[in-house]
mmCIF file of C-alpha atoms in Angstrom:
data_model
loop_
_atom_site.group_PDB
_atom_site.id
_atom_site.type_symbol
_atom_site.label_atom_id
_atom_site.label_comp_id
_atom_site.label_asym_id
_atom_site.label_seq_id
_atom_site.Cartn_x
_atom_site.Cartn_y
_atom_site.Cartn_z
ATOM 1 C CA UNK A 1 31.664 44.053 -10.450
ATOM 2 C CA UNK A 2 28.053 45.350 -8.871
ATOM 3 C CA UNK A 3 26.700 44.131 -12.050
ATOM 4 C CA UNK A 4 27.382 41.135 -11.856
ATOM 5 C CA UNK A 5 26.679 40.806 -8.152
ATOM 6 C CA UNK A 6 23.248 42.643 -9.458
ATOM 7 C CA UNK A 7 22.999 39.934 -12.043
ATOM 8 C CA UNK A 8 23.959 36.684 -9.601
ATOM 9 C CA UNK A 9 20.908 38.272 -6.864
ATOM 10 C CA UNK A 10 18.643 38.487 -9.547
ATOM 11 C CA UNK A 11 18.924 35.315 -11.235
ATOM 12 C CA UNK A 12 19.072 34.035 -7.344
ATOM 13 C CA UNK A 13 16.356 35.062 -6.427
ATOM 14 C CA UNK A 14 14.781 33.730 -9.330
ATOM 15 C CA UNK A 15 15.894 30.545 -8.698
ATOM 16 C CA UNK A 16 14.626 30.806 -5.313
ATOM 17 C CA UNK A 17 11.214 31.509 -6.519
ATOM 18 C CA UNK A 18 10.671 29.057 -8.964
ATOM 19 C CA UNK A 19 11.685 26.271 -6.610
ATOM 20 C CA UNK A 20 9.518 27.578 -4.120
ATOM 21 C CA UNK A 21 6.170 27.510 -6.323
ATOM 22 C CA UNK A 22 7.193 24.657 -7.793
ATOM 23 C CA UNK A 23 7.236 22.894 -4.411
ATOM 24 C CA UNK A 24 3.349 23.817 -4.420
ATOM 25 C CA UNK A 25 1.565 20.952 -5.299
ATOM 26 C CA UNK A 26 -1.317 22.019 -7.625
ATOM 27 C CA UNK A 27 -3.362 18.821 -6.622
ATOM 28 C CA UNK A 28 -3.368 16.506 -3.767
ATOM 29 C CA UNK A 29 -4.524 12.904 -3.694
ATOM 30 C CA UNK A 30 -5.838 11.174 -0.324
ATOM 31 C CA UNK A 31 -6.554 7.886 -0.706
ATOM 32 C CA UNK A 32 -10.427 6.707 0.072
ATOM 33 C CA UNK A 33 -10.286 6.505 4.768
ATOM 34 C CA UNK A 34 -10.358 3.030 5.232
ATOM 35 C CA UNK A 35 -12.473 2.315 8.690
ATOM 36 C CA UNK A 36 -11.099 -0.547 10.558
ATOM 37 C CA UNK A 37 -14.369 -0.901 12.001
ATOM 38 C CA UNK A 38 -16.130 -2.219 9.072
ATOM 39 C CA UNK A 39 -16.851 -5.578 8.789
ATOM 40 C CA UNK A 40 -14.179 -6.961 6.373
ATOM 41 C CA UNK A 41 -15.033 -9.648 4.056
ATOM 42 C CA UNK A 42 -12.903 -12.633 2.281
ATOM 43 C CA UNK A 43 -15.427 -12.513 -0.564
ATOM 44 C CA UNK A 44 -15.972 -8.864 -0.961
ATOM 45 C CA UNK A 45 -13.184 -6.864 0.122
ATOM 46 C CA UNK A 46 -10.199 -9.387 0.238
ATOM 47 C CA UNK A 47 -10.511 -11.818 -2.295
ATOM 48 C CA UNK A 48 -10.916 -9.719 -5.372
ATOM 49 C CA UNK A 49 -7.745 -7.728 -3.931
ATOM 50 C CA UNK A 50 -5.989 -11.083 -4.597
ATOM 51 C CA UNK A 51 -7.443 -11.271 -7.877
ATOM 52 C CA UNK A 52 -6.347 -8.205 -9.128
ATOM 53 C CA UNK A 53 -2.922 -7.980 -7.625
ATOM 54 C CA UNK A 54 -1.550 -11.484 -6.380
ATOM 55 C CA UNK A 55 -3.059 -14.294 -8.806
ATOM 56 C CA UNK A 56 -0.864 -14.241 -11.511
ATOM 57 C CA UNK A 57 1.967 -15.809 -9.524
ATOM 58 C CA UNK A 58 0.282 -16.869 -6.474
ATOM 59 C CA UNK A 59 -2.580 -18.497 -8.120
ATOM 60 C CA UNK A 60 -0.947 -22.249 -7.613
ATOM 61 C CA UNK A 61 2.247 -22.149 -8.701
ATOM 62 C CA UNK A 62 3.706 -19.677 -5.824
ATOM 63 C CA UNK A 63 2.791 -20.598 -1.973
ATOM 64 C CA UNK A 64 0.453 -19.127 -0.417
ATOM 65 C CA UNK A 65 -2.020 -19.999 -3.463
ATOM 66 C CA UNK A 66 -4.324 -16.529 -3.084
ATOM 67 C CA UNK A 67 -6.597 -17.932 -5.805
ATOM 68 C CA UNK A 68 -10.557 -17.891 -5.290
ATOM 69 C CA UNK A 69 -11.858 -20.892 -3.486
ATOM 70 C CA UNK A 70 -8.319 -21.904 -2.423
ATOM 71 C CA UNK A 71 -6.488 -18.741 -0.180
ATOM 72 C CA UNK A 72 -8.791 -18.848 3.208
ATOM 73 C CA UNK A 73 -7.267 -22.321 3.381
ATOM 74 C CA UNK A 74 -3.681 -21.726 2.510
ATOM 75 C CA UNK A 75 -3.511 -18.794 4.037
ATOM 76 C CA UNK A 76 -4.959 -19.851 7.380
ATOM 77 C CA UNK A 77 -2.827 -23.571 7.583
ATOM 78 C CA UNK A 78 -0.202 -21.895 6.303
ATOM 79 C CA UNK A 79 0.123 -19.442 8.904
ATOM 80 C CA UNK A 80 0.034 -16.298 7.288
ATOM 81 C CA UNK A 81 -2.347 -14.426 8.978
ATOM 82 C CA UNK A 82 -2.173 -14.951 12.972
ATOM 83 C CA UNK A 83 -2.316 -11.784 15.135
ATOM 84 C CA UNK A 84 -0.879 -10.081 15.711
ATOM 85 C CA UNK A 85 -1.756 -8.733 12.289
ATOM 86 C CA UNK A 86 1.077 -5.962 12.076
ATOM 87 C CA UNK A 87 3.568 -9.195 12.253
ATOM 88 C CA UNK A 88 1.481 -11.628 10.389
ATOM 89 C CA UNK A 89 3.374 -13.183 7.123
ATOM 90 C CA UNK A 90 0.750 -12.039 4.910
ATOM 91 C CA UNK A 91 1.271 -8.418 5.970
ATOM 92 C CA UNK A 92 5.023 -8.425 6.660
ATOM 93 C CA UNK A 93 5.314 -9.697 2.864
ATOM 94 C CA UNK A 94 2.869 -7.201 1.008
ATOM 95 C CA UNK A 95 4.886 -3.865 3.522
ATOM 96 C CA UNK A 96 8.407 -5.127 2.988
ATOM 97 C CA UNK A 97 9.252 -6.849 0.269
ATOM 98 C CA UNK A 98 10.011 -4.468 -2.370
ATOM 99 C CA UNK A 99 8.538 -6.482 -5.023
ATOM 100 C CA UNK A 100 5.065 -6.586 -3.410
ATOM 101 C CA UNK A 101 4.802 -2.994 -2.172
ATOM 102 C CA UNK A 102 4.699 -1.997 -5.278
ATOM 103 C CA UNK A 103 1.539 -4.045 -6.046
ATOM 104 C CA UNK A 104 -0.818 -3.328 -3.782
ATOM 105 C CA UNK A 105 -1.917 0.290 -2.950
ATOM 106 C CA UNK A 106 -2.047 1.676 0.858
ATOM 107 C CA UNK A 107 -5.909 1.226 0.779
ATOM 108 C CA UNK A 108 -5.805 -2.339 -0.139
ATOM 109 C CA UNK A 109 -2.517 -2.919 2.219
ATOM 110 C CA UNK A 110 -4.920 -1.591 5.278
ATOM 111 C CA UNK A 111 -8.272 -3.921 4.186
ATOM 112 C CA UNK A 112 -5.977 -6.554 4.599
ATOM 113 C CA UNK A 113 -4.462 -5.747 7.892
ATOM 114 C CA UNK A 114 -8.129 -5.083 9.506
ATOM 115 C CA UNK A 115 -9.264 -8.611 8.325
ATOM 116 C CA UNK A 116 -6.519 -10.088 9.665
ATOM 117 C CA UNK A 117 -7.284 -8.016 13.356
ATOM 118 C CA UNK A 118 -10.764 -8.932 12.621
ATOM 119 C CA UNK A 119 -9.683 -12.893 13.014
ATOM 120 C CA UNK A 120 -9.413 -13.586 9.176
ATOM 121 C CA UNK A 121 -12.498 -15.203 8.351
ATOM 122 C CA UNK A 122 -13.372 -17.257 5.990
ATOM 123 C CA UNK A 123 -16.632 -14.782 5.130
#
């Protein structure tokens, strides 16, 4: 009987051990700090975020159409990006909806949301 309790401690603790280090994360990724300060551009920083992630269906077939030369204007008489921009439609949709967190990354989620604070111009 103390052998086995020997033998349950033992492979307890082991147990215990390798849960512990493997709880250790070897490497750690923080995305890039994204300063709400900058100047945040349509063109630059916004735009080609729409390219990447949103233009496949929202590129005319899917309101709001994000695609070049056509989203400042759907998004802006289409009201998806009045302040404030934590409740804007744009926003709400690309932190809620399952199907669109998914598609664009933290980093790109929080250019958005600072050039909608920044009055979401057409720049």
């Amino acid at each position: 009987m103390n052998k086995i309790f020997t033998g349950v401690r033992q492979v307890f603790i082991i147990f215990v051990l390798v849960a512990a280090l493997s709880a250790c994360e070897k490497y750690s990724y923080n995305p890039p700090a994204v300063d709400p300060n900058n100047p945040w551009s349509l063109a630059t920083d916004i735009q080609p975020i729409f390219n990447a992630r949103c233009v496949d269906c929202h590129g005319g077939r899917v309101q709001p159409n994000l695609s070049a030369g056509q989203s400042y204007n759907t998004l802006s008489r289409g009201g998806y990006v009045n302040r404030p921009a934590e409740q804007s439609r744009l926003y709400v949709q690309i932190t809620t909806d399952p199907n669109h967190i998914k598609l664009v990354t933290e980093t790109e989620r929080l250019k958005i949301l600072y050039w909608i604070q920044q009055g979401a111009k057409n720049n």
